[in-house]
PDB file of C-alpha atoms in Angstrom:
ATOM      1  CA  MET A 300      23.212  59.163 135.973  1.00 77.00           C
ATOM      2  CA  VAL A 301      22.684  61.087 139.215  1.00 86.00           C
ATOM      3  CA  ALA A 302      25.923  61.797 141.128  1.00 94.00           C
ATOM      4  CA  VAL A 303      25.566  60.765 144.787  1.00 97.00           C
ATOM      5  CA  HIS A 304      28.391  61.995 146.986  1.00 98.00           C
ATOM      6  CA  HIS A 305      29.606  59.995 149.984  1.00 98.00           C
ATOM      7  CA  ARG A 306      31.203  62.293 152.525  1.00 98.00           C
ATOM      8  CA  THR A 307      32.173  62.701 156.154  1.00 98.00           C
ATOM      9  CA  VAL A 308      32.235  65.701 158.470  1.00 98.00           C
ATOM     10  CA  ASP A 309      33.552  66.177 161.991  1.00 98.00           C
ATOM     11  CA  VAL A 310      31.011  67.131 164.641  1.00 98.00           C
ATOM     12  CA  ASP A 311      32.563  67.716 168.076  1.00 96.00           C
ATOM     13  CA  GLY A 312      35.198  65.077 167.422  1.00 98.00           C
ATOM     14  CA  LEU A 313      32.785  62.529 165.980  1.00 98.00           C
ATOM     15  CA  THR A 314      32.764  61.474 162.368  1.00 98.00           C
ATOM     16  CA  VAL A 315      29.387  61.723 160.655  1.00 98.00           C
ATOM     17  CA  PHE A 316      29.097  59.942 157.351  1.00 98.00           C
ATOM     18  CA  TYR A 317      26.477  61.184 154.910  1.00 98.00           C
ATOM     19  CA  ARG A 318      25.174  60.824 151.364  1.00 98.00           C
ATOM     20  CA  GLU A 319      24.246  63.888 149.334  1.00 98.00           C
ATOM     21  CA  ALA A 320      22.905  64.594 145.871  1.00 98.00           C
ATOM     22  CA  GLY A 321      20.945  67.253 144.021  1.00 97.00           C
ATOM     23  CA  PRO A 322      21.280  70.938 143.142  1.00 96.00           C
ATOM     24  CA  ALA A 323      22.698  73.215 145.819  1.00 94.00           C
ATOM     25  CA  ASP A 324      19.819  75.692 145.326  1.00 94.00           C
ATOM     26  CA  ALA A 325      17.010  73.067 145.558  1.00 96.00           C
ATOM     27  CA  PRO A 326      14.902  72.676 148.712  1.00 96.00           C
ATOM     28  CA  VAL A 327      16.725  70.487 151.219  1.00 98.00           C
ATOM     29  CA  LEU A 328      15.205  67.153 152.237  1.00 98.00           C
ATOM     30  CA  LEU A 329      16.985  65.693 155.257  1.00 98.00           C
ATOM     31  CA  LEU A 330      16.611  61.902 155.342  1.00 98.00           C
ATOM     32  CA  LEU A 331      16.713  60.456 158.897  1.00 98.00           C
ATOM     33  CA  HIS A 332      16.984  56.697 159.084  1.00 98.00           C
ATOM     34  CA  GLY A 333      15.758  54.205 161.659  1.00 98.00           C
ATOM     35  CA  TYR A 334      16.956  51.034 163.460  1.00 98.00           C
ATOM     36  CA  PRO A 335      18.886  48.938 162.603  1.00 97.00           C
ATOM     37  CA  THR A 336      19.987  50.562 159.368  1.00 97.00           C
ATOM     38  CA  SER A 337      21.666  53.750 158.173  1.00 98.00           C
ATOM     39  CA  SER A 338      21.676  56.068 155.151  1.00 98.00           C
ATOM     40  CA  HIS A 339      22.036  52.857 153.231  1.00 98.00           C
ATOM     41  CA  MET A 340      18.238  52.533 153.416  1.00 98.00           C
ATOM     42  CA  PHE A 341      18.018  55.590 151.138  1.00 98.00           C
ATOM     43  CA  ARG A 342      20.505  54.356 148.516  1.00 97.00           C
ATOM     44  CA  HIS A 343      17.793  54.082 145.797  1.00 97.00           C
ATOM     45  CA  LEU A 344      15.596  56.934 146.979  1.00 98.00           C
ATOM     46  CA  ILE A 345      18.318  59.579 146.808  1.00 98.00           C
ATOM     47  CA  PRO A 346      18.861  59.336 143.038  1.00 98.00           C
ATOM     48  CA  ALA A 347      15.090  59.293 142.481  1.00 98.00           C
ATOM     49  CA  LEU A 348      14.657  62.604 144.284  1.00 98.00           C
ATOM     50  CA  ALA A 349      17.878  64.406 143.471  1.00 97.00           C
ATOM     51  CA  GLY A 350      16.533  66.185 140.402  1.00 93.00           C
ATOM     52  CA  SER A 351      14.001  68.080 142.565  1.00 96.00           C
ATOM     53  CA  TYR A 352      15.569  68.240 146.032  1.00 97.00           C
ATOM     54  CA  ARG A 353      18.966  68.632 147.598  1.00 97.00           C
ATOM     55  CA  VAL A 354      18.922  65.316 149.458  1.00 98.00           C
ATOM     56  CA  ILE A 355      21.118  64.827 152.504  1.00 98.00           C
ATOM     57  CA  ALA A 356      21.182  61.545 154.486  1.00 98.00           C
ATOM     58  CA  PRO A 357      23.500  61.241 157.551  1.00 98.00           C
ATOM     59  CA  ASP A 358      24.241  58.101 159.528  1.00 98.00           C
ATOM     60  CA  HIS A 359      23.409  58.537 163.197  1.00 98.00           C
ATOM     61  CA  ILE A 360      26.155  58.014 165.728  1.00 98.00           C
ATOM     62  CA  GLY A 361      26.472  54.282 166.388  1.00 98.00           C
ATOM     63  CA  PHE A 362      24.995  53.423 162.984  1.00 98.00           C
ATOM     64  CA  GLY A 363      26.303  52.896 159.481  1.00 96.00           C
ATOM     65  CA  ARG A 364      29.657  54.427 158.742  1.00 96.00           C
ATOM     66  CA  SER A 365      29.509  57.158 161.374  1.00 97.00           C
ATOM     67  CA  SER A 366      31.542  56.958 164.583  1.00 97.00           C
ATOM     68  CA  ALA A 367      30.400  54.305 167.057  1.00 97.00           C
ATOM     69  CA  PRO A 368      32.070  55.177 170.363  1.00 97.00           C
ATOM     70  CA  ASP A 369      31.697  52.991 173.378  1.00 97.00           C
ATOM     71  CA  VAL A 370      28.825  53.684 175.745  1.00 98.00           C
ATOM     72  CA  SER A 371      31.430  54.891 178.251  1.00 97.00           C
ATOM     73  CA  GLU A 372      32.429  57.633 175.811  1.00 97.00           C
ATOM     74  CA  PHE A 373      29.060  58.715 174.370  1.00 98.00           C
ATOM     75  CA  ASP A 374      25.619  59.060 175.893  1.00 97.00           C
ATOM     76  CA  TYR A 375      23.404  57.026 173.603  1.00 98.00           C
ATOM     77  CA  THR A 376      20.121  58.898 174.011  1.00 98.00           C
ATOM     78  CA  PHE A 377      17.815  60.423 171.442  1.00 98.00           C
ATOM     79  CA  ASP A 378      18.673  63.858 172.846  1.00 98.00           C
ATOM     80  CA  ALA A 379      22.345  63.203 172.099  1.00 98.00           C
ATOM     81  CA  LEU A 380      21.662  61.889 168.575  1.00 98.00           C
ATOM     82  CA  ALA A 381      19.557  64.966 167.780  1.00 98.00           C
ATOM     83  CA  GLU A 382      22.241  67.241 169.130  1.00 98.00           C
ATOM     84  CA  VAL A 383      24.840  65.652 166.853  1.00 98.00           C
ATOM     85  CA  THR A 384      22.400  66.055 163.942  1.00 98.00           C
ATOM     86  CA  ARG A 385      22.031  69.739 164.730  1.00 98.00           C
ATOM     87  CA  GLY A 386      25.806  70.055 164.700  1.00 98.00           C
ATOM     88  CA  PHE A 387      25.938  68.160 161.426  1.00 98.00           C
ATOM     89  CA  LEU A 388      23.438  70.543 159.775  1.00 98.00           C
ATOM     90  CA  ALA A 389      25.454  73.574 160.947  1.00 98.00           C
ATOM     91  CA  ALA A 390      28.640  71.939 159.611  1.00 98.00           C
ATOM     92  CA  VAL A 391      27.159  71.425 156.125  1.00 98.00           C
ATOM     93  CA  GLY A 392      25.520  74.867 156.115  1.00 97.00           C
ATOM     94  CA  VAL A 393      21.844  73.880 156.175  1.00 97.00           C
ATOM     95  CA  ARG A 394      19.419  76.190 158.068  1.00 96.00           C
ATOM     96  CA  ARG A 395      15.997  75.311 156.681  1.00 96.00           C
ATOM     97  CA  TYR A 396      14.880  71.962 155.393  1.00 98.00           C
ATOM     98  CA  ALA A 397      12.106  69.377 155.159  1.00 98.00           C
ATOM     99  CA  ILE A 398      12.538  66.080 156.998  1.00 98.00           C
ATOM    100  CA  TYR A 399      11.871  62.501 155.897  1.00 98.00           C
ATOM    101  CA  VAL A 400      11.697  60.467 159.116  1.00 98.00           C
ATOM    102  CA  GLN A 401      11.492  56.744 159.569  1.00 98.00           C
ATOM    103  CA  ASP A 402      11.526  54.791 162.860  1.00 98.00           C
ATOM    104  CA  TYR A 403      14.334  56.257 165.033  1.00 98.00           C
ATOM    105  CA  GLY A 404      14.584  59.136 162.585  1.00 98.00           C
ATOM    106  CA  ALA A 405      11.231  60.421 163.839  1.00 98.00           C
ATOM    107  CA  PRO A 406      12.164  61.271 167.435  1.00 98.00           C
ATOM    108  CA  ILE A 407      15.376  62.821 166.149  1.00 98.00           C
ATOM    109  CA  GLY A 408      13.427  64.905 163.648  1.00 98.00           C
ATOM    110  CA  TRP A 409      10.893  66.009 166.277  1.00 98.00           C
ATOM    111  CA  ARG A 410      13.686  67.207 168.526  1.00 98.00           C
ATOM    112  CA  LEU A 411      15.143  69.197 165.677  1.00 98.00           C
ATOM    113  CA  ALA A 412      11.795  70.859 165.111  1.00 98.00           C
ATOM    114  CA  LEU A 413      11.204  71.599 168.761  1.00 98.00           C
ATOM    115  CA  ALA A 414      14.685  73.079 169.191  1.00 97.00           C
ATOM    116  CA  ASP A 415      14.287  75.327 166.155  1.00 96.00           C
ATOM    117  CA  PRO A 416      10.638  75.460 164.994  1.00 95.00           C
ATOM    118  CA  ALA A 417      11.443  77.727 162.049  1.00 92.00           C
ATOM    119  CA  ALA A 418      13.985  75.358 160.590  1.00 96.00           C
ATOM    120  CA  VAL A 419      11.748  72.403 159.643  1.00 97.00           C
ATOM    121  CA  LEU A 420       9.525  73.397 156.754  1.00 96.00           C
ATOM    122  CA  ALA A 421       7.693  70.156 156.074  1.00 98.00           C
ATOM    123  CA  VAL A 422       7.476  66.506 157.238  1.00 98.00           C
ATOM    124  CA  VAL A 423       7.496  63.292 155.293  1.00 98.00           C
ATOM    125  CA  SER A 424       6.876  60.496 157.771  1.00 98.00           C
ATOM    126  CA  GLN A 425       7.414  56.959 156.524  1.00 98.00           C
ATOM    127  CA  ASN A 426       6.460  54.706 159.419  1.00 98.00           C
ATOM    128  CA  GLY A 427       7.867  57.395 161.741  1.00 98.00           C
ATOM    129  CA  ASN A 428       5.717  57.611 164.836  1.00 98.00           C
ATOM    130  CA  ALA A 429       4.450  60.765 166.628  1.00 98.00           C
ATOM    131  CA  TYR A 430       1.338  59.345 168.373  1.00 98.00           C
ATOM    132  CA  GLU A 431       0.540  56.680 170.974  1.00 98.00           C
ATOM    133  CA  ALA A 432      -1.870  55.257 168.412  1.00 97.00           C
ATOM    134  CA  GLY A 433       1.017  54.048 166.255  1.00 98.00           C
ATOM    135  CA  PHE A 434       2.569  51.653 168.741  1.00 98.00           C
ATOM    136  CA  VAL A 435       1.796  47.935 168.134  1.00 98.00           C
ATOM    137  CA  PRO A 436       1.560  46.717 171.757  1.00 97.00           C
ATOM    138  CA  ASP A 437       3.079  43.233 171.408  1.00 96.00           C
ATOM    139  CA  PHE A 438       6.238  44.623 169.758  1.00 97.00           C
ATOM    140  CA  TRP A 439       6.734  47.456 172.247  1.00 98.00           C
ATOM    141  CA  ALA A 440       6.032  45.646 175.545  1.00 97.00           C
ATOM    142  CA  PRO A 441       9.616  44.478 176.146  1.00 97.00           C
ATOM    143  CA  ILE A 442      10.988  47.891 175.239  1.00 98.00           C
ATOM    144  CA  TRP A 443       8.753  49.659 177.725  1.00 98.00           C
ATOM    145  CA  ALA A 444       9.706  47.099 180.330  1.00 97.00           C
ATOM    146  CA  TYR A 445      13.434  47.612 179.761  1.00 98.00           C
ATOM    147  CA  GLY A 446      13.043  51.390 179.823  1.00 97.00           C
ATOM    148  CA  ALA A 447      11.259  51.200 183.181  1.00 97.00           C
ATOM    149  CA  HIS A 448      13.794  48.761 184.689  1.00 97.00           C
ATOM    150  CA  ARG A 449      17.071  47.921 182.981  1.00 97.00           C
ATOM    151  CA  SER A 450      17.449  44.585 184.714  1.00 97.00           C
ATOM    152  CA  PRO A 451      19.359  41.578 183.292  1.00 97.00           C
ATOM    153  CA  GLU A 452      16.000  39.825 182.875  1.00 97.00           C
ATOM    154  CA  ASN A 453      14.533  42.647 180.814  1.00 98.00           C
ATOM    155  CA  GLU A 454      17.737  42.955 178.789  1.00 97.00           C
ATOM    156  CA  ALA A 455      17.536  39.244 177.962  1.00 97.00           C
ATOM    157  CA  LEU A 456      14.103  39.821 176.516  1.00 95.00           C
ATOM    158  CA  LEU A 457      15.476  42.513 174.189  1.00 95.00           C
ATOM    159  CA  ARG A 458      18.719  40.855 173.099  1.00 95.00           C
ATOM    160  CA  PRO A 459      16.941  38.870 170.367  1.00 95.00           C
ATOM    161  CA  ALA A 460      16.132  42.246 168.660  1.00 95.00           C
ATOM    162  CA  LEU A 461      19.812  42.358 167.664  1.00 96.00           C
ATOM    163  CA  SER A 462      19.743  38.928 166.074  1.00 97.00           C
ATOM    164  CA  ARG A 463      19.835  37.971 162.367  1.00 97.00           C
ATOM    165  CA  GLU A 464      16.290  36.682 162.566  1.00 98.00           C
ATOM    166  CA  ALA A 465      14.898  39.892 164.048  1.00 98.00           C
ATOM    167  CA  VAL A 466      16.743  42.193 161.621  1.00 98.00           C
ATOM    168  CA  GLU A 467      15.577  40.140 158.626  1.00 98.00           C
ATOM    169  CA  TRP A 468      12.037  40.151 160.007  1.00 98.00           C
ATOM    170  CA  GLN A 469      11.996  43.946 160.076  1.00 98.00           C
ATOM    171  CA  TYR A 470      12.530  43.928 156.319  1.00 98.00           C
ATOM    172  CA  THR A 471      10.237  41.108 155.341  1.00 98.00           C
ATOM    173  CA  HIS A 472       7.187  41.177 157.599  1.00 98.00           C
ATOM    174  CA  GLY A 473       4.074  42.661 156.071  1.00 98.00           C
ATOM    175  CA  VAL A 474       5.443  42.436 152.529  1.00 98.00           C
ATOM    176  CA  PRO A 475       3.143  40.402 150.251  1.00 96.00           C
ATOM    177  CA  ASP A 476       6.092  39.203 148.156  1.00 96.00           C
ATOM    178  CA  PRO A 477       9.226  39.005 150.353  1.00 96.00           C
ATOM    179  CA  ASP A 478      11.259  37.966 147.302  1.00 95.00           C
ATOM    180  CA  LEU A 479      11.188  41.658 146.330  1.00 92.00           C
ATOM    181  CA  ILE A 480      13.418  42.512 149.288  1.00 96.00           C
ATOM    182  CA  ASP A 481      17.116  42.609 148.537  1.00 96.00           C
ATOM    183  CA  PRO A 482      18.841  40.527 151.255  1.00 97.00           C
ATOM    184  CA  ASP A 483      21.900  42.769 150.949  1.00 96.00           C
ATOM    185  CA  ALA A 484      19.895  45.335 152.931  1.00 97.00           C
ATOM    186  CA  TRP A 485      19.831  43.303 156.168  1.00 97.00           C
ATOM    187  CA  GLU A 486      23.282  41.822 155.559  1.00 97.00           C
ATOM    188  CA  HIS A 487      24.671  45.375 155.467  1.00 96.00           C
ATOM    189  CA  ASP A 488      22.909  46.219 158.727  1.00 97.00           C
ATOM    190  CA  LEU A 489      24.048  43.014 160.469  1.00 97.00           C
ATOM    191  CA  ALA A 490      27.662  43.593 159.545  1.00 96.00           C
ATOM    192  CA  LEU A 491      27.645  47.051 161.146  1.00 95.00           C
ATOM    193  CA  LEU A 492      25.649  45.918 164.164  1.00 93.00           C
ATOM    194  CA  ALA A 493      28.400  43.339 164.809  1.00 93.00           C
ATOM    195  CA  ARG A 494      31.010  46.007 165.523  1.00 93.00           C
ATOM    196  CA  PRO A 495      32.394  45.795 169.063  1.00 94.00           C
ATOM    197  CA  GLY A 496      30.252  47.661 171.585  1.00 95.00           C
ATOM    198  CA  VAL A 497      27.390  48.465 169.211  1.00 97.00           C
ATOM    199  CA  ASP A 498      25.080  46.061 171.038  1.00 97.00           C
ATOM    200  CA  ARG A 499      25.448  48.120 174.230  1.00 97.00           C
ATOM    201  CA  ALA A 500      24.775  51.306 172.296  1.00 98.00           C
ATOM    202  CA  GLN A 501      21.583  49.871 170.818  1.00 98.00           C
ATOM    203  CA  LEU A 502      20.392  48.602 174.199  1.00 98.00           C
ATOM    204  CA  ALA A 503      20.889  52.103 175.614  1.00 98.00           C
ATOM    205  CA  LEU A 504      18.712  53.513 172.853  1.00 98.00           C
ATOM    206  CA  PHE A 505      16.043  50.858 173.513  1.00 98.00           C
ATOM    207  CA  GLY A 506      16.087  51.954 177.123  1.00 98.00           C
ATOM    208  CA  ASP A 507      15.735  55.589 176.191  1.00 98.00           C
ATOM    209  CA  TYR A 508      12.893  55.178 173.719  1.00 98.00           C
ATOM    210  CA  ALA A 509      10.184  55.979 176.277  1.00 97.00           C
ATOM    211  CA  SER A 510      11.544  59.533 176.486  1.00 98.00           C
ATOM    212  CA  ASN A 511      10.237  60.114 172.975  1.00 98.00           C
ATOM    213  CA  ARG A 512       6.648  59.684 174.109  1.00 97.00           C
ATOM    214  CA  ASP A 513       7.098  62.606 176.512  1.00 97.00           C
ATOM    215  CA  ARG A 514       7.808  64.878 173.514  1.00 97.00           C
ATOM    216  CA  TYR A 515       4.616  64.015 171.634  1.00 98.00           C
ATOM    217  CA  PRO A 516       2.369  66.745 173.095  1.00 98.00           C
ATOM    218  CA  ALA A 517       4.936  69.405 172.141  1.00 98.00           C
ATOM    219  CA  VAL A 518       5.237  67.896 168.662  1.00 98.00           C
ATOM    220  CA  HIS A 519       1.478  68.030 168.249  1.00 98.00           C
ATOM    221  CA  GLU A 520       1.445  71.681 169.320  1.00 98.00           C
ATOM    222  CA  TRP A 521       4.236  72.431 166.810  1.00 97.00           C
ATOM    223  CA  LEU A 522       2.213  70.814 164.040  1.00 97.00           C
ATOM    224  CA  ARG A 523      -0.896  72.804 164.960  1.00 97.00           C
ATOM    225  CA  SER A 524       0.737  76.174 165.556  1.00 96.00           C
ATOM    226  CA  HIS A 525       3.075  76.193 162.552  1.00 94.00           C
ATOM    227  CA  ARG A 526       0.750  74.409 160.113  1.00 95.00           C
ATOM    228  CA  VAL A 527       3.617  72.302 158.839  1.00 95.00           C
ATOM    229  CA  PRO A 528       2.778  70.395 155.615  1.00 97.00           C
ATOM    230  CA  VAL A 529       2.754  66.640 156.328  1.00 98.00           C
ATOM    231  CA  LEU A 530       2.932  63.618 154.108  1.00 98.00           C
ATOM    232  CA  ALA A 531       2.524  60.381 156.101  1.00 98.00           C
ATOM    233  CA  ILE A 532       3.334  57.496 153.749  1.00 98.00           C
ATOM    234  CA  TRP A 533       3.150  54.177 155.562  1.00 98.00           C
ATOM    235  CA  GLY A 534       3.474  50.487 155.092  1.00 98.00           C
ATOM    236  CA  ARG A 535       0.048  49.575 156.433  1.00 98.00           C
ATOM    237  CA  ASN A 536       1.165  46.052 157.400  1.00 98.00           C
ATOM    238  CA  ASP A 537       3.897  47.285 159.749  1.00 98.00           C
ATOM    239  CA  GLU A 538       3.871  45.345 163.003  1.00 98.00           C
ATOM    240  CA  ILE A 539       6.037  47.957 164.752  1.00 98.00           C
ATOM    241  CA  PHE A 540       4.286  51.213 163.948  1.00 98.00           C
ATOM    242  CA  GLY A 541       0.751  50.517 162.811  1.00 98.00           C
ATOM    243  CA  PRO A 542      -1.232  52.525 160.261  1.00 98.00           C
ATOM    244  CA  ALA A 543      -3.137  54.304 163.009  1.00 98.00           C
ATOM    245  CA  GLY A 544       0.037  56.229 163.557  1.00 98.00           C
ATOM    246  CA  ALA A 545      -0.199  57.654 160.064  1.00 98.00           C
ATOM    247  CA  GLU A 546      -3.890  58.528 160.334  1.00 98.00           C
ATOM    248  CA  ALA A 547      -3.274  60.279 163.689  1.00 98.00           C
ATOM    249  CA  PHE A 548      -1.349  63.106 161.991  1.00 98.00           C
ATOM    250  CA  ARG A 549      -4.668  64.519 160.835  1.00 98.00           C
ATOM    251  CA  ARG A 550      -5.572  65.371 164.452  1.00 98.00           C
ATOM    252  CA  ASP A 551      -2.995  68.159 164.463  1.00 98.00           C
ATOM    253  CA  ALA A 552      -2.302  68.659 160.737  1.00 98.00           C
ATOM    254  CA  PRO A 553      -5.788  68.470 159.152  1.00 97.00           C
ATOM    255  CA  ASP A 554      -4.386  68.883 155.666  1.00 97.00           C
ATOM    256  CA  ALA A 555      -1.927  66.024 156.067  1.00 98.00           C
ATOM    257  CA  GLU A 556      -1.691  63.698 153.105  1.00 98.00           C
ATOM    258  CA  ILE A 557      -2.045  60.056 154.256  1.00 98.00           C
ATOM    259  CA  VAL A 558      -0.867  57.306 151.903  1.00 98.00           C
ATOM    260  CA  LEU A 559      -1.115  53.670 153.034  1.00 98.00           C
ATOM    261  CA  LEU A 560       0.670  51.133 150.864  1.00 98.00           C
ATOM    262  CA  ASP A 561       0.622  47.333 150.961  1.00 98.00           C
ATOM    263  CA  GLY A 562       4.026  46.941 152.623  1.00 98.00           C
ATOM    264  CA  GLY A 563       5.819  46.775 155.941  1.00 98.00           C
ATOM    265  CA  HIS A 564       8.346  48.713 157.985  1.00 98.00           C
ATOM    266  CA  PHE A 565      11.009  49.272 155.323  1.00 98.00           C
ATOM    267  CA  LEU A 566       8.720  50.462 152.569  1.00 97.00           C
ATOM    268  CA  LEU A 567      11.488  51.679 150.293  1.00 98.00           C
ATOM    269  CA  GLU A 568      12.612  48.120 149.738  1.00 97.00           C
ATOM    270  CA  SER A 569       9.265  47.103 148.186  1.00 97.00           C
ATOM    271  CA  HIS A 570       7.544  50.363 147.110  1.00 98.00           C
ATOM    272  CA  LEU A 571      10.352  52.702 146.097  1.00 98.00           C
ATOM    273  CA  ASP A 572       8.591  54.079 143.018  1.00 98.00           C
ATOM    274  CA  GLU A 573       5.341  54.861 144.864  1.00 98.00           C
ATOM    275  CA  VAL A 574       7.152  56.587 147.730  1.00 98.00           C
ATOM    276  CA  ALA A 575       9.373  58.617 145.435  1.00 98.00           C
ATOM    277  CA  ALA A 576       6.381  59.726 143.310  1.00 98.00           C
ATOM    278  CA  ALA A 577       4.507  60.879 146.441  1.00 98.00           C
ATOM    279  CA  ILE A 578       7.485  62.910 147.680  1.00 98.00           C
ATOM    280  CA  LEU A 579       8.006  64.523 144.274  1.00 98.00           C
ATOM    281  CA  ALA A 580       4.276  65.437 144.156  1.00 97.00           C
ATOM    282  CA  PHE A 581       4.651  66.851 147.685  1.00 97.00           C
ATOM    283  CA  ARG A 582       7.422  69.272 146.591  1.00 96.00           C
ATOM    284  CA  PRO A 583       5.138  72.305 145.937  1.00 94.00           C
ATOM    285  CA  ARG A 584       3.946  72.186 149.514  1.00 92.00           C
ATOM    286  CA  VAL A 585       7.584  72.128 150.677  1.00 94.00           C
ATOM    287  CA  VAL A 586       8.512  75.069 148.447  1.00 88.00           C
ATOM    288  CA  GLY A 587       5.426  76.975 149.518  1.00 80.00           C
ATOM    289  CA  ALA A 588       5.946  76.425 153.246  1.00 74.00           C
ATOM    290  CA  THR A 589       6.433  79.662 155.220  1.00 69.00           C
ATOM    291  CA  PRO A 590       8.922  79.397 158.109  1.00 64.00           C
ATOM    292  CA  ALA A 591       7.573  80.334 161.516  1.00 59.00           C
ATOM    293  CA  GLY A 592       8.394  83.884 162.355  1.00 50.00           C
ATOM    294  CA  ASP A 593       8.759  85.004 158.698  1.00 50.00           C
TER     295      ASP A 593
END
C-alpha cells in the first residue's frame, strides 16, 4: 500500500495543507486543483503515480483544509494564490517540477512558469485552459460580466455557481454513466464551501478570472521558447473548458500529446486509470526535459 502523507506548512502566516507521496529522489509532479474542490480530487491519483513520481498536492488558500481568511484579510486573486504556491514550494524545498493543472490550477501554474521559467519542466493539463478556444461561451458569460462590473445584479447571476446543484453538475455533466461518480466528492466540496466567508472569497476569484486571459500570450511564448513537454488530457464533453482548449496547445507546443476521453470536467472521477496510465507513459519526457538556461 502506498503511504500518502497529509501535512501542513506555514507560508507567511497562512496554513497550507498538502498531500504527498513517492520517493524523495523521483521527479516532482505538482498537482494543482480547480474550483470548487481541493487536493481531495487527487486522492486516488496520488497512489497511482507515487511509484514513479514524487507527487505533491496543496490546497489553495480558501479551499480544502488550507487557511480561508476573510476577504478583508487576504486578496483573493490568482496572483495571490500563485504567490502563496511559490512560498509553499520554497517551504517544502522544491525547485524544479512538472505541473498537473486542472481548472483554477491552470492560471496558478502558468503564473509559476512565467515567474520562474526554468522551474517548470513539463505540463500535464487536464481540462486546464490556456487558450481562448477553450472557453464554452454560455458558461463563461456571467463570469465575464461580473469581472467587468461587480454589481449586485451580476453577483446574483453567479451566486447559483456556489449551490449544491451547480457543484454536483460540475462532476456529473458530460459523463456517460454518472453512477460512476462518487457523491462523496461533491459532498466534501460543499462542506468546505459552506465555511463562513468562503462565498465572498469565491466571488472575488470569479471576478478576477478575466486577468488570466491577459497572461495567455506570455504563456504561449513560454511554451514556444522553452519547448516544454505537454500532455493535454481532457474530458471532451466538458461544458466549461471545451476540447478545443486541449487541441490548441499544439499551436505553441507542436509535439504536445492530446488525449480526449469520453468524460467531463472532473475526469479523475470517471477515467482515473486512463489518466494515470497517460501520466506514467509521459514520465520519460519529464525526466528528459532540460530546464531553460541549463
